[in-house]
mmCIF file of C-alpha atoms and ligand atoms in Angstrom:
data_model
loop_
_atom_site.group_PDB
_atom_site.id
_atom_site.type_symbol
_atom_site.label_atom_id
_atom_site.label_comp_id
_atom_site.label_asym_id
_atom_site.label_seq_id
_atom_site.Cartn_x
_atom_site.Cartn_y
_atom_site.Cartn_z
ATOM 1 C CA MET A 1 129.267 149.711 149.637
ATOM 2 C CA ASN A 2 131.093 146.780 151.179
ATOM 3 C CA ARG A 3 129.006 144.107 149.557
ATOM 4 C CA LYS A 4 131.344 141.703 147.853
ATOM 5 C CA ARG A 5 129.353 140.481 144.959
ATOM 6 C CA LEU A 6 129.569 139.929 141.269
ATOM 7 C CA VAL A 7 126.626 140.767 139.076
ATOM 8 C CA TYR A 8 127.363 139.650 135.538
ATOM 9 C CA LEU A 9 125.263 141.567 133.029
ATOM 10 C CA ASP A 10 127.296 140.984 129.876
ATOM 11 C CA HIS A 11 125.835 137.769 128.503
ATOM 12 C CA ALA A 12 125.943 139.118 124.940
ATOM 13 C CA ALA A 13 129.747 139.112 125.210
ATOM 14 C CA THR A 14 129.928 135.563 126.501
ATOM 15 C CA THR A 15 128.222 133.170 128.881
ATOM 16 C CA PRO A 16 129.555 130.703 131.440
ATOM 17 C CA THR A 17 129.092 127.022 130.593
ATOM 18 C CA ALA A 18 125.827 125.502 131.798
ATOM 19 C CA PRO A 19 125.767 122.650 134.323
ATOM 20 C CA GLY A 20 126.616 119.387 132.558
ATOM 21 C CA VAL A 21 128.527 120.980 129.673
ATOM 22 C CA VAL A 22 132.057 120.711 131.039
ATOM 23 C CA GLU A 23 131.297 117.265 132.493
ATOM 24 C CA ALA A 24 130.245 116.046 129.045
ATOM 25 C CA MET A 25 133.421 117.494 127.503
ATOM 26 C CA LEU A 26 135.968 116.187 129.992
ATOM 27 C CA PRO A 27 136.339 112.562 128.789
ATOM 28 C CA TYR A 28 137.230 113.820 125.304
ATOM 29 C CA PHE A 29 140.349 115.588 126.597
ATOM 30 C CA SER A 30 141.935 112.422 127.943
ATOM 31 C CA GLY A 31 140.415 108.921 127.938
ATOM 32 C CA ARG A 32 138.454 109.404 124.703
ATOM 33 C CA PHE A 33 141.141 111.380 122.916
ATOM 34 C CA GLY A 34 140.996 109.546 119.583
ATOM 35 C CA ASN A 35 141.094 111.418 116.295
ATOM 36 C CA PRO A 36 137.631 111.085 114.714
ATOM 37 C CA SER A 37 139.278 110.380 111.342
ATOM 38 C CA SER A 38 141.107 107.247 112.575
ATOM 39 C CA ILE A 39 139.520 103.801 112.426
ATOM 40 C CA TYR A 40 140.079 102.076 115.778
ATOM 41 C CA GLY A 41 137.734 101.951 118.739
ATOM 42 C CA ILE A 42 138.570 105.154 120.629
ATOM 43 C CA ALA A 43 138.536 107.080 117.357
ATOM 44 C CA ARG A 44 135.081 105.740 116.585
ATOM 45 C CA GLU A 45 133.926 106.993 119.989
ATOM 46 C CA SER A 46 135.068 110.480 119.012
ATOM 47 C CA ARG A 47 133.423 110.204 115.602
ATOM 48 C CA LEU A 48 130.138 109.131 117.173
ATOM 49 C CA ALA A 49 130.319 111.976 119.696
ATOM 50 C CA VAL A 50 130.888 114.526 116.915
ATOM 51 C CA ASP A 51 128.025 113.078 114.880
ATOM 52 C CA HIS A 52 125.730 113.161 117.896
ATOM 53 C CA ALA A 53 126.554 116.831 118.537
ATOM 54 C CA ARG A 54 125.923 117.583 114.862
ATOM 55 C CA GLU A 55 122.464 116.044 115.232
ATOM 56 C CA GLN A 56 121.807 118.115 118.339
ATOM 57 C CA VAL A 57 122.709 121.300 116.452
ATOM 58 C CA ALA A 58 120.632 120.294 113.430
ATOM 59 C CA ARG A 59 117.583 119.521 115.555
ATOM 60 C CA ALA A 60 117.852 122.864 117.361
ATOM 61 C CA ILE A 61 117.529 124.841 114.111
ATOM 62 C CA ASN A 62 115.311 122.388 112.181
ATOM 63 C CA GLY A 63 118.005 121.502 109.658
ATOM 64 C CA SER A 64 119.436 118.095 108.854
ATOM 65 C CA PRO A 65 122.813 116.881 110.179
ATOM 66 C CA GLU A 66 124.262 116.816 106.632
ATOM 67 C CA GLU A 67 123.666 120.565 106.464
ATOM 68 C CA VAL A 68 125.614 121.378 109.662
ATOM 69 C CA TYR A 69 129.340 122.196 109.461
ATOM 70 C CA LEU A 70 131.317 122.583 112.670
ATOM 71 C CA THR A 71 133.557 125.641 112.947
ATOM 72 C CA SER A 72 135.771 127.434 115.446
ATOM 73 C CA GLY A 73 132.977 129.859 116.303
ATOM 74 C CA GLY A 74 130.686 132.572 115.025
ATOM 75 C CA THR A 75 133.439 134.591 113.370
ATOM 76 C CA GLU A 76 134.607 131.678 111.245
ATOM 77 C CA ALA A 77 131.031 130.750 110.328
ATOM 78 C CA ASP A 78 130.328 134.333 109.186
ATOM 79 C CA ASN A 79 133.587 134.533 107.204
ATOM 80 C CA TRP A 80 132.979 131.192 105.577
ATOM 81 C CA ALA A 81 129.370 131.886 104.627
ATOM 82 C CA ILE A 82 130.141 135.233 103.023
ATOM 83 C CA LYS A 83 133.471 134.529 101.337
ATOM 84 C CA GLY A 84 132.343 131.011 100.482
ATOM 85 C CA VAL A 85 129.240 132.084 98.553
ATOM 86 C CA ALA A 86 130.887 135.187 97.066
ATOM 87 C CA PHE A 87 133.816 133.245 95.588
ATOM 88 C CA ALA A 88 131.727 130.227 94.525
ATOM 89 C CA ASP A 89 129.206 132.415 92.678
ATOM 90 C CA ARG A 90 131.671 134.970 91.342
ATOM 91 C CA LYS A 91 130.796 134.173 87.723
ATOM 92 C CA ARG A 92 127.103 134.794 88.406
ATOM 93 C CA GLY A 93 127.583 138.152 90.084
ATOM 94 C CA ASP A 94 129.624 140.426 92.269
ATOM 95 C CA HIS A 95 127.070 142.182 94.459
ATOM 96 C CA ILE A 96 126.380 141.554 98.157
ATOM 97 C CA ILE A 97 123.754 143.163 100.379
ATOM 98 C CA THR A 98 124.068 143.424 104.143
ATOM 99 C CA SER A 99 123.062 145.888 106.872
ATOM 100 C CA SER A 100 125.058 148.681 108.452
ATOM 101 C CA ILE A 101 124.669 147.206 111.963
ATOM 102 C CA GLU A 102 126.063 143.710 111.431
ATOM 103 C CA HIS A 103 128.729 142.284 113.735
ATOM 104 C CA HIS A 104 132.290 143.058 112.631
ATOM 105 C CA ALA A 105 132.688 139.414 111.596
ATOM 106 C CA VAL A 106 130.248 140.223 108.782
ATOM 107 C CA LEU A 107 131.090 143.887 108.124
ATOM 108 C CA HIS A 108 134.845 143.431 107.949
ATOM 109 C CA THR A 109 134.453 140.360 105.750
ATOM 110 C CA CYS A 110 132.329 142.416 103.347
ATOM 111 C CA GLN A 111 134.919 145.204 103.382
ATOM 112 C CA TYR A 112 137.591 142.645 102.538
ATOM 113 C CA LEU A 113 135.493 141.447 99.610
ATOM 114 C CA GLU A 114 135.157 145.037 98.374
ATOM 115 C CA LYS A 115 138.950 145.071 98.115
ATOM 116 C CA GLN A 116 138.652 141.890 96.052
ATOM 117 C CA GLY A 117 136.385 143.668 93.575
ATOM 118 C CA PHE A 118 132.930 142.904 94.972
ATOM 119 C CA ARG A 119 130.295 145.599 95.425
ATOM 120 C CA VAL A 120 128.527 145.748 98.774
ATOM 121 C CA THR A 121 125.325 147.588 99.693
ATOM 122 C CA TYR A 122 125.034 148.373 103.413
ATOM 123 C CA LEU A 123 121.328 148.843 104.128
ATOM 124 C CA SER A 124 120.526 151.524 106.649
ATOM 125 C CA VAL A 125 118.203 150.791 109.571
ATOM 126 C CA ASP A 126 115.371 152.759 111.184
ATOM 127 C CA GLU A 127 115.546 154.467 114.591
ATOM 128 C CA PHE A 128 114.925 151.088 116.273
ATOM 129 C CA GLY A 129 117.638 149.306 114.313
ATOM 130 C CA ARG A 130 115.293 147.464 111.932
ATOM 131 C CA VAL A 131 116.081 146.742 108.304
ATOM 132 C CA ASP A 132 113.134 147.495 106.011
ATOM 133 C CA PRO A 133 112.477 144.505 103.706
ATOM 134 C CA ALA A 134 111.341 146.997 101.038
ATOM 135 C CA ASP A 135 114.867 148.466 101.049
ATOM 136 C CA LEU A 136 116.247 144.984 100.525
ATOM 137 C CA GLU A 137 113.900 144.439 97.592
ATOM 138 C CA ASN A 138 115.015 147.757 96.060
ATOM 139 C CA ALA A 139 118.706 146.976 96.500
ATOM 140 C CA MET A 140 118.492 143.678 94.585
ATOM 141 C CA THR A 141 120.174 143.656 91.180
ATOM 142 C CA ASP A 142 120.749 140.876 88.674
ATOM 143 C CA ARG A 143 124.367 140.816 89.921
ATOM 144 C CA THR A 144 123.373 140.134 93.560
ATOM 145 C CA VAL A 145 124.630 136.762 94.807
ATOM 146 C CA LEU A 146 124.284 137.034 98.581
ATOM 147 C CA VAL A 147 122.322 138.808 101.292
ATOM 148 C CA SER A 148 123.476 138.688 104.929
ATOM 149 C CA ILE A 149 121.224 140.115 107.654
ATOM 150 C CA MET A 150 121.633 139.262 111.333
ATOM 151 C CA ALA A 151 118.777 137.639 113.263
ATOM 152 C CA ALA A 152 119.350 139.715 116.399
ATOM 153 C CA ASN A 153 121.723 142.589 117.005
ATOM 154 C CA ASN A 154 124.352 142.056 119.682
ATOM 155 C CA GLU A 155 124.417 145.659 120.907
ATOM 156 C CA ILE A 156 120.837 146.919 120.908
ATOM 157 C CA GLY A 157 119.069 143.541 120.838
ATOM 158 C CA THR A 158 116.812 144.398 117.899
ATOM 159 C CA LEU A 159 115.300 141.407 116.088
ATOM 160 C CA GLU A 160 115.418 141.729 112.309
ATOM 161 C CA PRO A 161 112.590 140.667 109.957
ATOM 162 C CA ILE A 162 114.494 137.585 108.825
ATOM 163 C CA ALA A 163 111.585 135.547 107.441
ATOM 164 C CA ALA A 164 110.497 138.474 105.230
ATOM 165 C CA CYS A 165 114.070 139.075 104.023
ATOM 166 C CA GLY A 166 114.465 135.358 103.356
ATOM 167 C CA GLU A 167 111.330 135.306 101.238
ATOM 168 C CA ILE A 168 112.590 138.184 99.109
ATOM 169 C CA CYS A 169 115.909 136.415 98.586
ATOM 170 C CA ARG A 170 114.156 133.205 97.638
ATOM 171 C CA ASP A 171 111.983 135.053 95.081
ATOM 172 C CA HIS A 172 115.124 136.545 93.534
ATOM 173 C CA GLY A 173 117.095 133.290 93.629
ATOM 174 C CA VAL A 174 119.706 134.944 95.859
ATOM 175 C CA ARG A 175 121.446 133.155 98.737
ATOM 176 C CA PHE A 176 120.468 134.350 102.187
ATOM 177 C CA HIS A 177 122.761 134.178 105.223
ATOM 178 C CA THR A 178 121.840 135.143 108.773
ATOM 179 C CA ASP A 179 124.146 135.592 111.746
ATOM 180 C CA ALA A 180 121.975 133.982 114.437
ATOM 181 C CA VAL A 181 124.684 134.009 117.111
ATOM 182 C CA GLN A 182 122.645 136.154 119.507
ATOM 183 C CA ALA A 183 119.306 134.584 118.668
ATOM 184 C CA ILE A 184 119.932 130.928 119.520
ATOM 185 C CA GLY A 185 118.392 130.008 122.863
ATOM 186 C CA SER A 186 116.543 133.330 123.163
ATOM 187 C CA VAL A 187 114.135 133.422 120.201
ATOM 188 C CA PRO A 188 112.858 130.685 117.861
ATOM 189 C CA VAL A 189 115.367 129.856 115.117
ATOM 190 C CA ASP A 190 114.078 127.585 112.352
ATOM 191 C CA VAL A 191 115.880 127.543 109.021
ATOM 192 C CA GLU A 192 112.692 126.571 107.181
ATOM 193 C CA ALA A 193 110.409 129.147 108.770
ATOM 194 C CA LEU A 194 113.058 131.839 108.264
ATOM 195 C CA ASN A 195 113.860 130.934 104.629
ATOM 196 C CA VAL A 196 117.594 130.969 105.253
ATOM 197 C CA ASP A 197 120.247 129.202 103.181
ATOM 198 C CA LEU A 198 123.132 129.751 105.589
ATOM 199 C CA LEU A 199 123.129 130.422 109.336
ATOM 200 C CA SER A 200 125.930 131.086 111.834
ATOM 201 C CA LEU A 201 125.910 130.154 115.497
ATOM 202 C CA SER A 202 128.444 130.158 118.334
ATOM 203 C CA ALA A 203 128.455 127.935 121.428
ATOM 204 C CA HIS A 204 129.775 130.446 123.961
ATOM 205 C CA LYS A 205 126.738 132.672 123.472
ATOM 206 C CA PHE A 206 124.348 129.925 124.656
ATOM 207 C CA TYR A 207 126.232 128.530 127.679
ATOM 208 C CA GLY A 208 128.574 126.315 125.684
ATOM 209 C CA PRO A 209 132.370 126.541 125.442
ATOM 210 C CA LYS A 210 134.317 129.238 123.575
ATOM 211 C CA GLY A 211 136.041 128.526 120.268
ATOM 212 C CA VAL A 212 133.375 126.354 118.697
ATOM 213 C CA GLY A 213 130.378 127.080 116.509
ATOM 214 C CA ALA A 214 128.615 125.947 113.381
ATOM 215 C CA LEU A 215 127.537 127.021 109.938
ATOM 216 C CA TYR A 216 124.291 125.672 108.563
ATOM 217 C CA VAL A 217 124.468 125.333 104.766
ATOM 218 C CA ARG A 218 121.286 124.337 102.945
ATOM 219 C CA LYS A 219 121.649 121.343 100.635
ATOM 220 C CA GLY A 220 122.614 122.466 97.144
ATOM 221 C CA VAL A 221 124.227 125.773 98.169
ATOM 222 C CA ARG A 222 127.601 126.189 96.455
ATOM 223 C CA LEU A 223 130.294 127.314 98.853
ATOM 224 C CA ASP A 224 134.054 127.647 98.409
ATOM 225 C CA ASN A 225 136.157 126.226 101.218
ATOM 226 C CA LEU A 226 137.658 128.622 103.710
ATOM 227 C CA LEU A 227 140.184 126.186 105.187
ATOM 228 C CA HIS A 228 142.095 123.773 102.974
ATOM 229 C CA GLY A 229 143.651 120.540 104.166
ATOM 230 C CA GLY A 230 142.222 117.219 105.313
ATOM 231 C CA ALA A 231 138.885 115.672 104.440
ATOM 232 C CA GLN A 232 137.034 116.626 107.633
ATOM 233 C CA GLU A 233 133.470 117.940 107.496
ATOM 234 C CA ARG A 234 132.781 116.105 104.225
ATOM 235 C CA HIS A 235 135.770 117.784 102.519
ATOM 236 C CA ARG A 236 134.422 121.250 103.223
ATOM 237 C CA ARG A 237 136.217 122.351 106.397
ATOM 238 C CA ALA A 238 139.667 120.927 106.991
ATOM 239 C CA GLY A 239 141.269 120.472 110.391
ATOM 240 C CA THR A 240 141.029 117.911 113.177
ATOM 241 C CA GLU A 241 137.769 118.469 115.013
ATOM 242 C CA ASN A 242 137.638 120.230 118.387
ATOM 243 C CA VAL A 243 135.946 117.150 119.815
ATOM 244 C CA PRO A 244 135.489 118.314 123.443
ATOM 245 C CA GLY A 245 134.213 121.703 122.291
ATOM 246 C CA ILE A 246 131.830 120.155 119.791
ATOM 247 C CA VAL A 247 130.458 117.784 122.444
ATOM 248 C CA GLY A 248 129.960 120.750 124.788
ATOM 249 C CA MET A 249 128.169 122.716 122.076
ATOM 250 C CA GLY A 250 125.794 119.812 121.437
ATOM 251 C CA VAL A 251 124.810 119.537 125.095
ATOM 252 C CA ALA A 252 124.485 123.321 125.410
ATOM 253 C CA ILE A 253 122.305 123.861 122.342
ATOM 254 C CA GLU A 254 119.936 121.047 123.244
ATOM 255 C CA ARG A 255 119.566 122.430 126.743
ATOM 256 C CA ALA A 256 119.191 126.029 125.528
ATOM 257 C CA CYS A 257 116.417 125.093 123.122
ATOM 258 C CA GLU A 258 114.552 123.014 125.698
ATOM 259 C CA ARG A 259 114.573 125.939 128.099
ATOM 260 C CA ARG A 260 114.167 128.738 125.602
ATOM 261 C CA GLU A 261 110.587 129.775 126.411
ATOM 262 C CA ASP A 262 111.079 129.808 130.178
ATOM 263 C CA TYR A 263 114.412 131.540 129.773
ATOM 264 C CA ALA A 264 112.933 134.252 127.579
ATOM 265 C CA ARG A 265 109.980 134.801 129.882
ATOM 266 C CA ARG A 266 112.191 135.059 132.952
ATOM 267 C CA LEU A 267 114.703 137.396 131.343
ATOM 268 C CA THR A 268 112.035 139.636 129.870
ATOM 269 C CA ALA A 269 110.504 140.094 133.326
ATOM 270 C CA LEU A 270 113.866 140.857 134.957
ATOM 271 C CA ARG A 271 114.852 143.213 132.170
ATOM 272 C CA ASP A 272 111.574 145.107 132.279
ATOM 273 C CA ARG A 273 111.914 145.515 136.039
ATOM 274 C CA LEU A 274 115.477 146.773 135.610
ATOM 275 C CA TYR A 275 114.374 149.233 132.938
ATOM 276 C CA GLY A 276 111.353 150.411 134.948
ATOM 277 C CA GLY A 277 113.479 150.863 138.060
ATOM 278 C CA ILE A 278 116.173 152.798 136.240
ATOM 279 C CA THR A 279 113.765 155.200 134.543
ATOM 280 C CA GLU A 280 111.974 155.741 137.877
ATOM 281 C CA ARG A 281 115.228 156.686 139.572
ATOM 282 C CA ILE A 282 117.216 158.401 136.834
ATOM 283 C CA GLU A 283 116.217 161.209 134.485
ATOM 284 C CA HIS A 284 117.264 161.634 130.866
ATOM 285 C CA VAL A 285 117.521 157.962 130.011
ATOM 286 C CA ARG A 286 116.798 156.637 126.544
ATOM 287 C CA LEU A 287 116.116 153.050 125.494
ATOM 288 C CA ASN A 288 118.070 152.027 122.395
ATOM 289 C CA GLY A 289 116.732 149.379 120.047
ATOM 290 C CA HIS A 290 113.178 148.235 119.458
ATOM 291 C CA PRO A 291 110.766 148.499 122.420
ATOM 292 C CA THR A 292 109.228 145.062 121.821
ATOM 293 C CA GLU A 293 111.037 143.336 118.934
ATOM 294 C CA ARG A 294 114.174 142.782 120.971
ATOM 295 C CA LEU A 295 116.158 140.037 122.661
ATOM 296 C CA PRO A 296 114.672 139.148 126.058
ATOM 297 C CA GLY A 297 117.870 139.822 128.011
ATOM 298 C CA ASN A 298 119.038 143.006 126.278
ATOM 299 C CA LEU A 299 118.737 146.470 127.800
ATOM 300 C CA ASN A 300 120.726 149.174 125.982
ATOM 301 C CA LEU A 301 120.386 152.624 127.520
ATOM 302 C CA SER A 302 121.806 156.064 126.899
ATOM 303 C CA PHE A 303 122.370 158.259 129.952
ATOM 304 C CA ARG A 304 122.612 161.844 128.801
ATOM 305 C CA PHE A 305 125.503 164.105 129.891
ATOM 306 C CA ILE A 306 127.854 161.311 130.970
ATOM 307 C CA GLU A 307 130.386 158.903 129.470
ATOM 308 C CA GLY A 308 129.560 155.217 129.241
ATOM 309 C CA GLU A 309 133.188 154.295 129.934
ATOM 310 C CA SER A 310 133.363 156.130 133.263
ATOM 311 C CA THR A 311 130.056 154.630 134.309
ATOM 312 C CA LEU A 312 131.371 151.164 133.451
ATOM 313 C CA LEU A 313 134.480 151.641 135.565
ATOM 314 C CA MET A 314 132.425 152.690 138.572
ATOM 315 C CA LEU A 315 130.003 149.817 138.062
ATOM 316 C CA ASP A 316 132.958 147.451 137.824
ATOM 317 C CA HIS A 317 134.208 148.797 141.135
ATOM 318 C CA ALA A 318 130.856 147.801 142.623
ATOM 319 C CA GLY A 319 131.096 144.334 141.084
ATOM 320 C CA ILE A 320 128.722 144.918 138.178
ATOM 321 C CA CYS A 321 129.866 143.791 134.723
ATOM 322 C CA ALA A 322 128.199 145.596 131.840
ATOM 323 C CA SER A 323 129.411 146.928 128.531
ATOM 324 C CA SER A 324 129.423 150.063 126.415
ATOM 325 C CA GLY A 325 129.360 149.448 122.704
ATOM 326 C CA SER A 326 130.453 145.971 121.739
ATOM 327 C CA ALA A 327 133.327 144.105 123.387
ATOM 328 C CA CYS A 328 135.241 144.080 120.118
ATOM 329 C CA THR A 329 135.466 147.874 119.993
ATOM 330 C CA SER A 330 135.850 148.638 123.689
ATOM 331 C CA GLY A 331 139.249 150.121 124.185
ATOM 332 C CA SER A 332 138.642 152.527 121.329
ATOM 333 C CA LEU A 333 136.953 155.839 121.998
ATOM 334 C CA ASP A 334 134.795 155.896 118.884
ATOM 335 C CA PRO A 335 131.127 155.649 119.757
ATOM 336 C CA SER A 336 129.362 152.483 118.670
ATOM 337 C CA TYR A 337 128.635 152.379 114.933
ATOM 338 C CA VAL A 338 125.348 150.651 115.741
ATOM 339 C CA LEU A 339 124.173 153.540 117.928
ATOM 340 C CA LEU A 340 125.245 156.049 115.270
ATOM 341 C CA ALA A 341 123.355 153.986 112.651
ATOM 342 C CA ILE A 342 120.100 154.329 114.616
ATOM 343 C CA GLY A 343 120.607 158.089 114.569
ATOM 344 C CA LEU A 344 122.066 158.888 117.980
ATOM 345 C CA PRO A 345 124.267 161.982 118.092
ATOM 346 C CA HIS A 346 127.863 161.250 119.159
ATOM 347 C CA GLU A 347 127.536 162.647 122.675
ATOM 348 C CA ILE A 348 124.464 160.552 123.459
ATOM 349 C CA ALA A 349 125.975 157.424 121.901
ATOM 350 C CA HIS A 350 128.992 157.989 124.162
ATOM 351 C CA GLY A 351 126.783 157.791 127.241
ATOM 352 C CA SER A 352 125.407 154.354 126.467
ATOM 353 C CA LEU A 353 125.501 151.147 128.466
ATOM 354 C CA ARG A 354 124.495 147.650 127.520
ATOM 355 C CA PHE A 355 123.137 145.321 130.186
ATOM 356 C CA THR A 356 122.561 141.781 128.949
ATOM 357 C CA LEU A 357 120.910 139.458 131.411
ATOM 358 C CA GLY A 358 121.237 135.695 131.550
ATOM 359 C CA GLU A 359 120.584 132.508 133.369
ATOM 360 C CA SER A 360 122.202 133.306 136.702
ATOM 361 C CA ASN A 361 120.608 136.717 137.170
ATOM 362 C CA THR A 362 118.046 137.168 139.929
ATOM 363 C CA ASP A 363 115.688 139.807 141.309
ATOM 364 C CA ASP A 364 118.412 140.482 143.867
ATOM 365 C CA ASP A 365 120.833 141.387 141.077
ATOM 366 C CA VAL A 366 118.305 143.829 139.650
ATOM 367 C CA ASP A 367 117.822 145.380 143.102
ATOM 368 C CA TYR A 368 121.565 145.723 143.513
ATOM 369 C CA VAL A 369 121.911 147.546 140.178
ATOM 370 C CA LEU A 370 118.955 149.769 141.075
ATOM 371 C CA GLU A 371 120.635 150.786 144.306
ATOM 372 C CA THR A 372 124.134 151.117 142.814
ATOM 373 C CA LEU A 373 123.599 152.809 139.462
ATOM 374 C CA PRO A 374 121.622 155.970 140.372
ATOM 375 C CA PRO A 375 124.286 157.448 142.716
ATOM 376 C CA ILE A 376 126.973 156.688 140.114
ATOM 377 C CA VAL A 377 125.068 158.491 137.373
ATOM 378 C CA GLU A 378 124.355 161.381 139.741
ATOM 379 C CA ARG A 379 128.003 161.698 140.715
ATOM 380 C CA LEU A 380 129.169 161.654 137.109
ATOM 381 C CA ARG A 381 126.563 164.229 136.154
ATOM 382 C CA THR A 382 127.670 166.630 138.879
ATOM 383 C CA MET A 383 131.144 166.476 137.301
ATOM 384 C CA SER A 384 129.832 166.821 133.751
ATOM 385 C CA PRO A 385 130.246 170.152 131.912
ATOM 386 C CA LEU A 386 127.449 169.061 129.561
ATOM 387 C CA TYR A 387 125.120 168.660 132.514
ATOM 388 C CA ALA A 388 126.119 172.033 133.977
ATOM 389 C CA GLU A 389 125.392 173.643 130.646
ATOM 390 C CA TYR A 390 122.028 171.907 130.483
ATOM 391 C CA ARG A 391 121.121 173.087 134.004
ATOM 392 C CA ARG A 392 122.035 176.668 133.134
ATOM 393 C CA SER A 393 119.886 176.504 130.024
ATOM 394 C CA GLN A 394 116.962 175.245 132.153
ATOM 395 C CA ASP A 395 117.464 178.096 134.661
ATOM 396 C CA VAL A 396 117.317 180.696 131.935
ATOM 397 C CA GLN A 397 113.840 179.590 130.887
HETATM 398 C C1 PLP B 401 129.783 136.963 119.425
HETATM 399 C C2 PLP B 401 129.252 137.224 118.057
HETATM 400 C C3 PLP B 401 129.931 136.783 116.910
HETATM 401 C C4 PLP B 401 131.307 136.146 116.986
HETATM 402 O O1 PLP B 401 131.245 134.844 117.498
HETATM 403 P P1 PLP B 401 132.611 134.205 118.092
HETATM 404 O O2 PLP B 401 132.231 132.776 118.356
HETATM 405 O O3 PLP B 401 132.924 134.959 119.340
HETATM 406 O O4 PLP B 401 133.650 134.328 117.038
HETATM 407 C C5 PLP B 401 129.366 137.002 115.683
HETATM 408 N N1 PLP B 401 128.169 137.610 115.570
HETATM 409 C C6 PLP B 401 127.471 138.037 116.638
HETATM 410 C C7 PLP B 401 126.148 138.694 116.443
HETATM 411 C C8 PLP B 401 127.990 137.860 117.912
HETATM 412 O O5 PLP B 401 127.300 138.315 118.971
#
């Protein structure tokens, strides 16, 4: 195995910038360095660039530019949406509904609010990771002020029934937030069609730069500020704008939305070939997440009898980047809470790998994984006491 190559299959963790993104950003680091809040010429250039990017984001999600607030990323957008609505509507109620498989940016924010006296219902999901809109309906109380359900799960790729959840929220007069960080550029995202009041997105998940994102806030939604200071973002989000990052996000989101259908079609084909090839070559493999209602590039698999972490290390040695659980929890030995939430026993959750495909991946990459992965799994299984036990139990029969 002397092939020196890198096969990046962790696009749910982050993506490289697309062609044209860095080039568009560069002038705003030096020549066009003006502060958008100042009034002279180079400042106006920055202001116009920020406004243009805001329009690009708005157009991509079918909102209006006045409803787009620029943030430092998906985590800030999630924090702001949830704390912002909870604190602004505190007099109306103290109950929040979310799902048990949200990103930590949502879950930990909700847990923080519980410490502040809010009540949070964490809806369970089915074996495919789907929230049942009927459960949402049943969880609604007259104290509910906010519902937050993600558009697409970052670990297992499951798409949630957002439009149906949004309709229920609208009927109850409850604000509806969706974390659409994984969905943008892969599936259609339209704030009108989905009935959402607030929506989070993050540039580095759609081939833009890291450290920049946006929160869509429907006109009329009351929201406390998260950051206090200057008058930026129409007095709602203080701090001098990350102008280069914002420009990069604008270029990236426009490009991602133009290419979305082709991108999804291409990734779905590659992913299905990867999945087919793996199940042909390796026994005792389980697909996690929904078989069809899933992100085009996501393949989350459990390999029985082995540890995901050891498999990852050996894949890394062969130049293949994948992930087990989510990047935020890797380093800890707890199995993924998302995999436990869809009902996997601990030992099977432990043997899970997430491959997330993206723009640069080719048929060659898939072939390389198909030739590299089976011997790794086989080797780890021959060392696995669980596998030995399984083989003995088969012999007995
Ligand atoms: C990556 C991610 C986030 C966090 O976004 P950052 O910009 O990295 O802070 C939030 N939610 C989901 C679903 C994500 O995949």
